Short mmCIF file of N, CA, C and O in Angstrom, two decimals:
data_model
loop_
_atom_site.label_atom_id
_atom_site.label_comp_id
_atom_site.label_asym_id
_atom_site.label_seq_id
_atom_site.Cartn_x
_atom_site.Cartn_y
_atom_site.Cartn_z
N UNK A 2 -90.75 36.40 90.51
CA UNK A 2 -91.43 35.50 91.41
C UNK A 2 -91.98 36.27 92.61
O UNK A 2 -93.18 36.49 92.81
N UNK A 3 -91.12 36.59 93.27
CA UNK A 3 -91.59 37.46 94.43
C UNK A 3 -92.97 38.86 93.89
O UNK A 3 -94.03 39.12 94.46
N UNK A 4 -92.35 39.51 92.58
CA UNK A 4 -93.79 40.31 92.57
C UNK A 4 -94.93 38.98 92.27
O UNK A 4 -93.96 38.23 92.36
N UNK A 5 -95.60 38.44 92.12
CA UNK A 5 -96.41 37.30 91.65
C UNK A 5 -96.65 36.94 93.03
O UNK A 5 -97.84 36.98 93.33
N UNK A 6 -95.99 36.66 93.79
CA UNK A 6 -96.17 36.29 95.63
C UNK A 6 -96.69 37.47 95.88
O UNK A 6 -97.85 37.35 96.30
N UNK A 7 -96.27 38.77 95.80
CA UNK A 7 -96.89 40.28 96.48
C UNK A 7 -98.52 40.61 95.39
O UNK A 7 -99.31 41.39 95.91
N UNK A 8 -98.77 40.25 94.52
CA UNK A 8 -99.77 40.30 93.75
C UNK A 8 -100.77 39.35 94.33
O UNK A 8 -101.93 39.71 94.51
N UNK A 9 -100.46 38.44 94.55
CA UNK A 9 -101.45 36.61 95.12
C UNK A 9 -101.68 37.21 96.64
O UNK A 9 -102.81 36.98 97.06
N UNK A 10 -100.90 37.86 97.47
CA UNK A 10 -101.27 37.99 98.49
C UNK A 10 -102.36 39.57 98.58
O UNK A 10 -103.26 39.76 99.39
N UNK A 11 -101.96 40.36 97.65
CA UNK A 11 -102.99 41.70 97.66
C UNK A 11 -103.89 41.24 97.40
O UNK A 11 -104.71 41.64 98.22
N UNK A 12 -104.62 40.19 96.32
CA UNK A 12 -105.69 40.14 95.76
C UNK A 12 -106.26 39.46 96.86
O UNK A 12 -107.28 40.07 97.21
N UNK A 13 -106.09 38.60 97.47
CA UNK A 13 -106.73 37.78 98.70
C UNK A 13 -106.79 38.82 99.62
O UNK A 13 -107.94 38.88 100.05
N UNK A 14 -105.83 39.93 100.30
CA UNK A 14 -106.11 40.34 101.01
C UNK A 14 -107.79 41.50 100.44
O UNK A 14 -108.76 41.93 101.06
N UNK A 15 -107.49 41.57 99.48
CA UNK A 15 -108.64 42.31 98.80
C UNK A 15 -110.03 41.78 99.12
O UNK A 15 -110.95 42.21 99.80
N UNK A 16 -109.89 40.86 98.52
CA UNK A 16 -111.33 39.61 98.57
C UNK A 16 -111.48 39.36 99.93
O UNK A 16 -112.63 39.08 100.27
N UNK A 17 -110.52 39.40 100.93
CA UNK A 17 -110.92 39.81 102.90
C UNK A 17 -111.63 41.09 103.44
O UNK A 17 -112.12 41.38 104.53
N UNK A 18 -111.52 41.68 102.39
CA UNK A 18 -111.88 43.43 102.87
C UNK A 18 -113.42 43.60 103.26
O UNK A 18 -114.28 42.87 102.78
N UNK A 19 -113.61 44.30 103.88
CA UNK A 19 -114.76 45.25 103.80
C UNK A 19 -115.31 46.05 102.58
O UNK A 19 -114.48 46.38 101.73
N UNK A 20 -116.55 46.40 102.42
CA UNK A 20 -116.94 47.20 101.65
C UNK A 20 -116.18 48.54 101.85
O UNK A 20 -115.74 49.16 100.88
N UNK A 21 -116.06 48.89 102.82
CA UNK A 21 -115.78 50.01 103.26
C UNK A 21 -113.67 50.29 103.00
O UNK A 21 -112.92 51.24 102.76
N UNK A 22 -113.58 49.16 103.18
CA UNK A 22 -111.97 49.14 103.25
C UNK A 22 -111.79 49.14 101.40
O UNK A 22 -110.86 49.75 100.88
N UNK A 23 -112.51 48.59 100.80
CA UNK A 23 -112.08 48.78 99.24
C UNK A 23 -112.48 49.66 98.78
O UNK A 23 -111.87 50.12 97.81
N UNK A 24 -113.83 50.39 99.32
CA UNK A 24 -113.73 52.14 99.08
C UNK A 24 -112.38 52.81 99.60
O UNK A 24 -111.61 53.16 98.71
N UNK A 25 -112.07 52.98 100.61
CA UNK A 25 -111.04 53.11 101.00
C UNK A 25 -109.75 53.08 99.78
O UNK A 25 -109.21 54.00 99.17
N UNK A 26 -109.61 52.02 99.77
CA UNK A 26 -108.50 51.37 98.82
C UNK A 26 -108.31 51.89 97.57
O UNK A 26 -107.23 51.97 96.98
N UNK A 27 -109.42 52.26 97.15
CA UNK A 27 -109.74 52.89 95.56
C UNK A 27 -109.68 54.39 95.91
O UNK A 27 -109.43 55.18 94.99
N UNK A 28 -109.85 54.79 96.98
CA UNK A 28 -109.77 56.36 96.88
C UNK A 28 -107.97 56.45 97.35
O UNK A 28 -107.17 57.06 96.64
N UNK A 29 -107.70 55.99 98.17
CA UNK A 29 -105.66 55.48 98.10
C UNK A 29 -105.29 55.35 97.27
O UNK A 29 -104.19 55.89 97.12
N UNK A 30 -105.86 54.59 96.06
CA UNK A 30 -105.06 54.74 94.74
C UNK A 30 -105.32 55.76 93.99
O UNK A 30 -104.38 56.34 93.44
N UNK A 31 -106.58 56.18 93.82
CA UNK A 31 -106.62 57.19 92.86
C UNK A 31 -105.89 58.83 93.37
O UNK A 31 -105.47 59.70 92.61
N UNK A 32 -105.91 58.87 94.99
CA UNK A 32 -104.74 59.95 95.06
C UNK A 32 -103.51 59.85 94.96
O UNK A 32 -102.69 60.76 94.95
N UNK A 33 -103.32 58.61 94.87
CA UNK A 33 -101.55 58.36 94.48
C UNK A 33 -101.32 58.51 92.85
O UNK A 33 -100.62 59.40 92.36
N UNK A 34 -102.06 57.43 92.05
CA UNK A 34 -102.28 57.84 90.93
C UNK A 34 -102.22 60.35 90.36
O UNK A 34 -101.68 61.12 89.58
N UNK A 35 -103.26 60.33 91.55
CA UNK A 35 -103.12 61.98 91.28
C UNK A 35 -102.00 62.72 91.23
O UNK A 35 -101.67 63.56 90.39
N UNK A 36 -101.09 62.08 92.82
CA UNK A 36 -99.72 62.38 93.15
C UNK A 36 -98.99 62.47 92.32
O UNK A 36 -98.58 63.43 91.67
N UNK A 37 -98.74 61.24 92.31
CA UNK A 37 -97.76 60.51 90.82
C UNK A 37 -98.06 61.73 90.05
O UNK A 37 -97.19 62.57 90.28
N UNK A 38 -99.09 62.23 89.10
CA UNK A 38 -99.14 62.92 88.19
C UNK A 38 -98.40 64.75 88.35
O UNK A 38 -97.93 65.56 87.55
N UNK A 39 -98.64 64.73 89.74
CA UNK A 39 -98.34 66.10 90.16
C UNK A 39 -96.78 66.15 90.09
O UNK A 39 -96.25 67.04 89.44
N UNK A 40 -95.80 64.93 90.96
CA UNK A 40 -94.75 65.12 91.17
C UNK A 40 -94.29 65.22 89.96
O UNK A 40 -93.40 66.05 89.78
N UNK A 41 -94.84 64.28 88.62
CA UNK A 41 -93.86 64.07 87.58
C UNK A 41 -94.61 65.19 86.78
O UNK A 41 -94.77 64.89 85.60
N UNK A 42 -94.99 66.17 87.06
CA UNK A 42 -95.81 67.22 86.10
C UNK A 42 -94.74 67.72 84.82
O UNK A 42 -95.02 68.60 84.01
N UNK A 43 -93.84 67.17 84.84
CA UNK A 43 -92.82 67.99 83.63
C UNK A 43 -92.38 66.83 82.65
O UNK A 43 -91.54 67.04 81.77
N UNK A 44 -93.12 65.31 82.89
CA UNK A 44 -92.24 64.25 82.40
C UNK A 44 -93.07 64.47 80.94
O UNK A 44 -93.98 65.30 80.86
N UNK A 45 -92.69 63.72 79.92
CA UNK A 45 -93.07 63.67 78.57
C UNK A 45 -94.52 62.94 78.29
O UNK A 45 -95.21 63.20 77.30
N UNK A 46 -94.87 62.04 79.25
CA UNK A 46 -96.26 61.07 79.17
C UNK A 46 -97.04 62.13 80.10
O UNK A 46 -98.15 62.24 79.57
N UNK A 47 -96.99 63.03 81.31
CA UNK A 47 -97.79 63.24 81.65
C UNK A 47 -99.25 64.03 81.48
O UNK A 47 -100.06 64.54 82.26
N UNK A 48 -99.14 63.88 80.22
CA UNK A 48 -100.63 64.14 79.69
C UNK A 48 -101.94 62.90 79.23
O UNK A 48 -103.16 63.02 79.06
N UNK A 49 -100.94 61.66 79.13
CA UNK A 49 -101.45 60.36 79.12
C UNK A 49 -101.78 59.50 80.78
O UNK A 49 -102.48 58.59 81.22
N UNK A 50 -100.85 60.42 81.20
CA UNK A 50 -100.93 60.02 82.97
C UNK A 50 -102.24 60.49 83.58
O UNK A 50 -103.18 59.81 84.01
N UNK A 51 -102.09 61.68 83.53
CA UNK A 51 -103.02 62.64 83.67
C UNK A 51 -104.26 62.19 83.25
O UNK A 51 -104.91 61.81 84.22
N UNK A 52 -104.90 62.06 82.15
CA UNK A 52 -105.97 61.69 82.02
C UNK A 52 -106.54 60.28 82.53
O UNK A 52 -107.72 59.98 82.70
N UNK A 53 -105.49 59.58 82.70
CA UNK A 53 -105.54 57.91 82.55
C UNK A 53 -106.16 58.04 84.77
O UNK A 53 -106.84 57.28 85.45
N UNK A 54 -105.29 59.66 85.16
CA UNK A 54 -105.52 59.05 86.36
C UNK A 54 -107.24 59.80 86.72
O UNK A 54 -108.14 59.35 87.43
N UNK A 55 -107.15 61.21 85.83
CA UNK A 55 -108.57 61.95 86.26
C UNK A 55 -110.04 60.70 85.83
O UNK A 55 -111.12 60.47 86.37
N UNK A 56 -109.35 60.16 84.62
CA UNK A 56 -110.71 58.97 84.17
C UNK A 56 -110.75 57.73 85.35
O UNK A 56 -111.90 57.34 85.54
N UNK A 57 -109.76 57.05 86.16
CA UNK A 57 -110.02 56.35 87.22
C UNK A 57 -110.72 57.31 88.57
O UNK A 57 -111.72 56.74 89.03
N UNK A 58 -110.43 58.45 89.17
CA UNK A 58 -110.94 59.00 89.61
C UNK A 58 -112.54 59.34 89.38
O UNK A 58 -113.46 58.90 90.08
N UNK A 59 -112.65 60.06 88.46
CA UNK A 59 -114.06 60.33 87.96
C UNK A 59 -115.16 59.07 87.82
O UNK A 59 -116.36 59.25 88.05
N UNK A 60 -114.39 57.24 87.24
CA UNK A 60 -115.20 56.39 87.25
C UNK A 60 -115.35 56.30 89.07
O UNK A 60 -116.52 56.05 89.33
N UNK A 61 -114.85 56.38 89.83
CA UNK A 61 -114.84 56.20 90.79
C UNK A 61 -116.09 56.97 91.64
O UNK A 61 -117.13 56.40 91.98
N UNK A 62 -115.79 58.24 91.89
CA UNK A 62 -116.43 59.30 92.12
C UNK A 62 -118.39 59.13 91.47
O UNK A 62 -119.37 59.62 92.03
N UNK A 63 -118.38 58.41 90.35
CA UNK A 63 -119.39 58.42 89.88
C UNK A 63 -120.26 56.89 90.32
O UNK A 63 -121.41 56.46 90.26
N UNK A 64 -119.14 56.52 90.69
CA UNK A 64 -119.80 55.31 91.26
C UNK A 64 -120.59 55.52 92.64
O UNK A 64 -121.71 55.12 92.94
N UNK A 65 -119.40 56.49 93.61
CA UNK A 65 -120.14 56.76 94.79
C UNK A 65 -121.65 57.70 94.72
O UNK A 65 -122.63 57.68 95.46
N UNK A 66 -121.33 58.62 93.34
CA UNK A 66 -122.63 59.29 92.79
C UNK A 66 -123.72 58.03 93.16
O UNK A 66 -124.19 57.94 94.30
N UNK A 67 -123.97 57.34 92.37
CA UNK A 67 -124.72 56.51 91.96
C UNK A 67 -125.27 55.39 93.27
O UNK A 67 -126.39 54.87 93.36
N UNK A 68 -124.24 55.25 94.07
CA UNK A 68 -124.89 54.54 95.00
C UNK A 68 -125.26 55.41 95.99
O UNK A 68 -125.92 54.64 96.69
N UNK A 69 -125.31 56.62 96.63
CA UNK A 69 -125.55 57.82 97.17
C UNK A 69 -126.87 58.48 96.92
O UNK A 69 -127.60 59.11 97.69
N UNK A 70 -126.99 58.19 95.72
CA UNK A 70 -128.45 58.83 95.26
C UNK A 70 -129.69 57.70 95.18
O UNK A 70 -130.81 58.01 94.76
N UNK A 71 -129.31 56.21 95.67
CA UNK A 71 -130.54 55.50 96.03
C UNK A 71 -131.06 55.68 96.98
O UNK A 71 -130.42 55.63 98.03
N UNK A 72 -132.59 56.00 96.97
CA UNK A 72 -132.96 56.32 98.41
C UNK A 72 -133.00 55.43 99.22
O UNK A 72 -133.17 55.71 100.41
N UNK A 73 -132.86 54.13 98.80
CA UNK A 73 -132.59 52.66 100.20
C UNK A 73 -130.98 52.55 100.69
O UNK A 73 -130.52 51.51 101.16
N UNK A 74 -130.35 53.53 100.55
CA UNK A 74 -129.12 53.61 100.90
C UNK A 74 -128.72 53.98 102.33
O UNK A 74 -128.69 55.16 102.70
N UNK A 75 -128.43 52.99 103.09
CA UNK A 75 -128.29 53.07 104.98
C UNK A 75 -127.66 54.21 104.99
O UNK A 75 -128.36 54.89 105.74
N UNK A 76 -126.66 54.96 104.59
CA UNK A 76 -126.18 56.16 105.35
C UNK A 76 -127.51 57.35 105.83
O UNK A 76 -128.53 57.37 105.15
N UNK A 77 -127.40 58.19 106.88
CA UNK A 77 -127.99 59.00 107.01
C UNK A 77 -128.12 60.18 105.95
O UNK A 77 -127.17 60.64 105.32
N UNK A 78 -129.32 60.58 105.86
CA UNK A 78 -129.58 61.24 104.42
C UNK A 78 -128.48 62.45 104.42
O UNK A 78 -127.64 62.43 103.52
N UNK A 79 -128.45 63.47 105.37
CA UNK A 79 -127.73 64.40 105.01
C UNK A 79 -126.25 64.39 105.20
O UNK A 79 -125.54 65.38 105.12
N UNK A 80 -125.89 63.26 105.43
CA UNK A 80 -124.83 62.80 104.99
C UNK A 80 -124.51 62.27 103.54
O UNK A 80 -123.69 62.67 102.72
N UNK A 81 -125.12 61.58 103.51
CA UNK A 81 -125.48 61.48 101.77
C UNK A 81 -125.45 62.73 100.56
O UNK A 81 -124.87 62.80 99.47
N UNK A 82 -126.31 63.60 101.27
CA UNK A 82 -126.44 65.00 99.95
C UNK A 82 -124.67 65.59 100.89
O UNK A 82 -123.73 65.58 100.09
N UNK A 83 -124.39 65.88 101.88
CA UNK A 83 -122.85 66.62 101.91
C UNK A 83 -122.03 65.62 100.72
O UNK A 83 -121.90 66.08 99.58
N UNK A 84 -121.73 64.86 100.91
CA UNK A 84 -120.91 63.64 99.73
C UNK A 84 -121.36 63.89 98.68
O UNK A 84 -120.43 64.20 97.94
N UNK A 85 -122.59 63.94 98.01
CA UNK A 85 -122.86 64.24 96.57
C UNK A 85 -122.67 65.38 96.58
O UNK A 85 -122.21 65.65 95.47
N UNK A 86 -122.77 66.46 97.30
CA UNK A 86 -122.27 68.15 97.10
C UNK A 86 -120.73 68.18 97.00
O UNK A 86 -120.07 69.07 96.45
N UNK A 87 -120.24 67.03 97.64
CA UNK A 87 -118.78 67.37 97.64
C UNK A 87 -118.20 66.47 96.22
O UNK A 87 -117.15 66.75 95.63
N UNK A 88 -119.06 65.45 95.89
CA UNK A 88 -118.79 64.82 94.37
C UNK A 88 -119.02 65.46 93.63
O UNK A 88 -118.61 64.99 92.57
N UNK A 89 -119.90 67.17 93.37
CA UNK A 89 -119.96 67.90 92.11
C UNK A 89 -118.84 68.68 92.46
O UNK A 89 -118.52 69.25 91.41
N UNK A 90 -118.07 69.02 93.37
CA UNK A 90 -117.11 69.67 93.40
C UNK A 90 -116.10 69.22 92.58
O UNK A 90 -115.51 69.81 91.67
N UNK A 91 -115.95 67.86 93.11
CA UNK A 91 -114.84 67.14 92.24
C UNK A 91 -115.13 66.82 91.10
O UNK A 91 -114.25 66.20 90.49
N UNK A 92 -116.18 67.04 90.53
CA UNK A 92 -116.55 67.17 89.04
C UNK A 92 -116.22 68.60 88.56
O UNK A 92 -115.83 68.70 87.40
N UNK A 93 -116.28 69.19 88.96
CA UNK A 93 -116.06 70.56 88.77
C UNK A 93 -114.69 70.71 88.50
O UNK A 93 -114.17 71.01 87.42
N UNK A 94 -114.04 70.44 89.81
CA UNK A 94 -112.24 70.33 89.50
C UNK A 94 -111.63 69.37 88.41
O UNK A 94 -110.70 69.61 87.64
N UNK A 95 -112.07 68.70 88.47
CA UNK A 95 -111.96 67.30 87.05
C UNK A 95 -111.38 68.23 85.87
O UNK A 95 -110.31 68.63 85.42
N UNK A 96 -113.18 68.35 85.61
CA UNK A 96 -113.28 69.61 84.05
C UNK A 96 -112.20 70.54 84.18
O UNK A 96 -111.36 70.53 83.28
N UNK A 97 -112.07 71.31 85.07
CA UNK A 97 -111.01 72.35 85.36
C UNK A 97 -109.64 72.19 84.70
O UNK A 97 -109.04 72.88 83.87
N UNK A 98 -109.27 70.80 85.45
CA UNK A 98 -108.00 70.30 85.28
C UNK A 98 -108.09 69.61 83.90
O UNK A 98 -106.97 69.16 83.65
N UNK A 99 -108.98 69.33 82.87
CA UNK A 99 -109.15 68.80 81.67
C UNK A 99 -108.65 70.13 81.00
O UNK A 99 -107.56 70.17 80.43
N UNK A 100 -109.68 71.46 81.12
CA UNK A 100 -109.52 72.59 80.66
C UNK A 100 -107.98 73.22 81.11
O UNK A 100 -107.16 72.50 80.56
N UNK A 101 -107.70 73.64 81.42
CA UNK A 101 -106.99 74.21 82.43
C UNK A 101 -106.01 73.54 82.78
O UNK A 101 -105.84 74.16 83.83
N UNK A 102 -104.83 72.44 82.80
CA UNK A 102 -104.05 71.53 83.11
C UNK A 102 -102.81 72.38 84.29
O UNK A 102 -101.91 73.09 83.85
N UNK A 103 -102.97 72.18 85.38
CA UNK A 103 -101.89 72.74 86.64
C UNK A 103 -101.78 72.38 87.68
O UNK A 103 -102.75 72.38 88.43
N UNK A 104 -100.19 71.81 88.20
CA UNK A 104 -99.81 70.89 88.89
C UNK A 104 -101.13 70.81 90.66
O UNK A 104 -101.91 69.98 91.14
N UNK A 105 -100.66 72.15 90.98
CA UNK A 105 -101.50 72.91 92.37
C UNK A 105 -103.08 72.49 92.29
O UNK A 105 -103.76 72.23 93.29
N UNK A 106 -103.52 72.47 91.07
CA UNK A 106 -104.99 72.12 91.00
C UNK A 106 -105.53 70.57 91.42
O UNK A 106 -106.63 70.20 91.80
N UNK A 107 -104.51 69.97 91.23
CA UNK A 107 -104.70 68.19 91.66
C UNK A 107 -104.70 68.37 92.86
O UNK A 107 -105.49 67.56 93.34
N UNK A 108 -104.08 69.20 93.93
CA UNK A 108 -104.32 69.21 95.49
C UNK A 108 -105.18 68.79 95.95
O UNK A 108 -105.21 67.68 96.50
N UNK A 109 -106.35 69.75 95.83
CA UNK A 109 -107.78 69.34 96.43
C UNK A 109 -108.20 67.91 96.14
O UNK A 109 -108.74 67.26 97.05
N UNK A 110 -107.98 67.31 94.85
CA UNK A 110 -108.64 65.96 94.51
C UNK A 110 -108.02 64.74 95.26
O UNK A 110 -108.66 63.72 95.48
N UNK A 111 -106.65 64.93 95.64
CA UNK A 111 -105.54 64.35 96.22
C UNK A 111 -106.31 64.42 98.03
O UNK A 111 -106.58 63.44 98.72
N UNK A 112 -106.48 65.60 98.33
CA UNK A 112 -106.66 65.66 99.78
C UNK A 112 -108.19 65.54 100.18
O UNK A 112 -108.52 65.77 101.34
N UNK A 113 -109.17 65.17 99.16
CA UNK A 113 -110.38 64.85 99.59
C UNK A 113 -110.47 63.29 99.22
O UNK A 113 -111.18 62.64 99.98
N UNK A 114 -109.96 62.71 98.34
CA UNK A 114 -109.53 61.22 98.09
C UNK A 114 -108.84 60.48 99.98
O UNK A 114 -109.38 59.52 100.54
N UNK A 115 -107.86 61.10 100.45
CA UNK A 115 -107.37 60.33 101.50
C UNK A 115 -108.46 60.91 102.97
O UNK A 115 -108.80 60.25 103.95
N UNK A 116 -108.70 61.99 102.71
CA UNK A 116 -109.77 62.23 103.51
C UNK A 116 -111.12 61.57 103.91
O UNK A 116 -111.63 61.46 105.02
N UNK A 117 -111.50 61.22 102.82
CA UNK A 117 -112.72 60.43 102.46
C UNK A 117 -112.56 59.03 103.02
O UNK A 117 -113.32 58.36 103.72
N UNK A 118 -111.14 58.75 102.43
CA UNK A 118 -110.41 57.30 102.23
C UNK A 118 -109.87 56.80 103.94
O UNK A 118 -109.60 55.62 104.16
N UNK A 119 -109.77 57.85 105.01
CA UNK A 119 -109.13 57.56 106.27
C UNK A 119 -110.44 57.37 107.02
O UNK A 119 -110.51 56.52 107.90
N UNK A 120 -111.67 58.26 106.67
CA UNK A 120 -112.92 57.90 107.20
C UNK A 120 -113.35 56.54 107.05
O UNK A 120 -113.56 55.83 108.04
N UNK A 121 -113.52 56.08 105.68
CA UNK A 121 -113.88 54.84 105.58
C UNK A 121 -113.49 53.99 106.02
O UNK A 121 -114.25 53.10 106.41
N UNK A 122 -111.64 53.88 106.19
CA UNK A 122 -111.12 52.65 106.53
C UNK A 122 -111.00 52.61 107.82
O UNK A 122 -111.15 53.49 108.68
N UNK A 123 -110.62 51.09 107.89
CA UNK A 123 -110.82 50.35 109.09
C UNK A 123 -109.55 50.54 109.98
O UNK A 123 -109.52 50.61 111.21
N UNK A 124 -108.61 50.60 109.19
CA UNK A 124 -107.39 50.68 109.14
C UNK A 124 -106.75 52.21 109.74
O UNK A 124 -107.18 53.07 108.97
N UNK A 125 -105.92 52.82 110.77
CA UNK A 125 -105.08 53.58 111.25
C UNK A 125 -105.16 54.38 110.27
O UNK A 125 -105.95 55.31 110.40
N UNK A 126 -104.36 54.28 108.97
CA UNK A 126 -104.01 55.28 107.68
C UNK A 126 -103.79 54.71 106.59
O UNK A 126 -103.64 53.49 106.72
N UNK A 127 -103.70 55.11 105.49
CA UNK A 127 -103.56 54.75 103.83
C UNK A 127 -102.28 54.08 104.03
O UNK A 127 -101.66 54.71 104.89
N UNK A 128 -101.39 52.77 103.48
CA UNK A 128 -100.51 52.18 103.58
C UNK A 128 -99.85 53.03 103.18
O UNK A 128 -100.42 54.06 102.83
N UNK A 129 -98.24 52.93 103.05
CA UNK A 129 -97.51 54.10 102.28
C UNK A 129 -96.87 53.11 101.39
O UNK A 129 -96.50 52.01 101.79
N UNK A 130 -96.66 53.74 99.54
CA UNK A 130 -96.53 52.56 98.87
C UNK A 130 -95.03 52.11 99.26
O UNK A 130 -94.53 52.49 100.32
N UNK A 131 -94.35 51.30 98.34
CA UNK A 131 -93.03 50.61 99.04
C UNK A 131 -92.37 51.30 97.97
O UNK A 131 -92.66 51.48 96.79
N UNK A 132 -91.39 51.65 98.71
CA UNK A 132 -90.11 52.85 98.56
C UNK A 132 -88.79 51.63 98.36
O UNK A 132 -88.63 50.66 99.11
N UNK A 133 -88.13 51.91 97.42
CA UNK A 133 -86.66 51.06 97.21
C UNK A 133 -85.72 52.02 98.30
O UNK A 133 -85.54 53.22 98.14
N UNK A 134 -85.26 51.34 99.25
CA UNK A 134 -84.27 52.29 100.02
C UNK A 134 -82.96 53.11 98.89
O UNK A 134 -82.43 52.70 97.86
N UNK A 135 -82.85 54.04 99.44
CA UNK A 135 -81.68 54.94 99.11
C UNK A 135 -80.22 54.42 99.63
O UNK A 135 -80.15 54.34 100.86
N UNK A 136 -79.26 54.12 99.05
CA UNK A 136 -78.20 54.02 99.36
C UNK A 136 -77.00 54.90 99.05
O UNK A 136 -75.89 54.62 99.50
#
């Protein structure tokens, strides 16, 4: 019950957001998603993790491609081409980490995700997800 109450209240708080705050939101998950993959780099799925999280990333990333490269797009232009220079990077690292699979290599994708993600939002910092206390 209570997750179903914490689900009903994210999605509304979602549908309150900003454009800018659900960019935000999607680049927060997809570096946690990255995280996740790094910390558990030795578990038995994380090659199903792994991809499941570079393919949310990359749809992501390609989305900002895509709205970045309309030329009726309000941001200032050379702000625009730095972001698409910095989206072939992360295409670059993607492939890498497809080819190449190593924990250290998710860094960069992890720290330009909350980077990106603290600019946009409206919000102080990325929530931190909810931790079961230690006893």
């Amino acid at each position: 019950m209570a997750k179903s109450a914490l689900e009903t209240y994210r999605t509304a708080e979602m549908a309150a957001a900003s454009g800018r705050d659900l960019e935000a939101a999607a680049l927060f998950k997809a570096a946690r998603q990255l995280e996740a993959v790094q910390r558990g780099w030795d578990s038995s799925d994380r090659d199903g993790r792994l991809e499941e999280a570079l393919r949310y990333n990359t749809r992501l990333w390609t989305f900002f491609q895509t709205e970045l490269a309309e030329d009726d797009h309000p941001m200032p232009r050379e702000l625009r081409l730095n972001l698409l220079q910095l989206s072939k990077f992360i295409d670059k690292r993607t492939f890498e980490m497809l080819a190449r699979p190593e924990p250290s290599t998710l860094q960069a994708l992890i720290n330009i995700n909350r980077q990106i993600g603290m600019g946009l939002s409206t919000k102080a910092a990325e929530p931190e997800p909810a931790v079961a206390a230690a006893s």
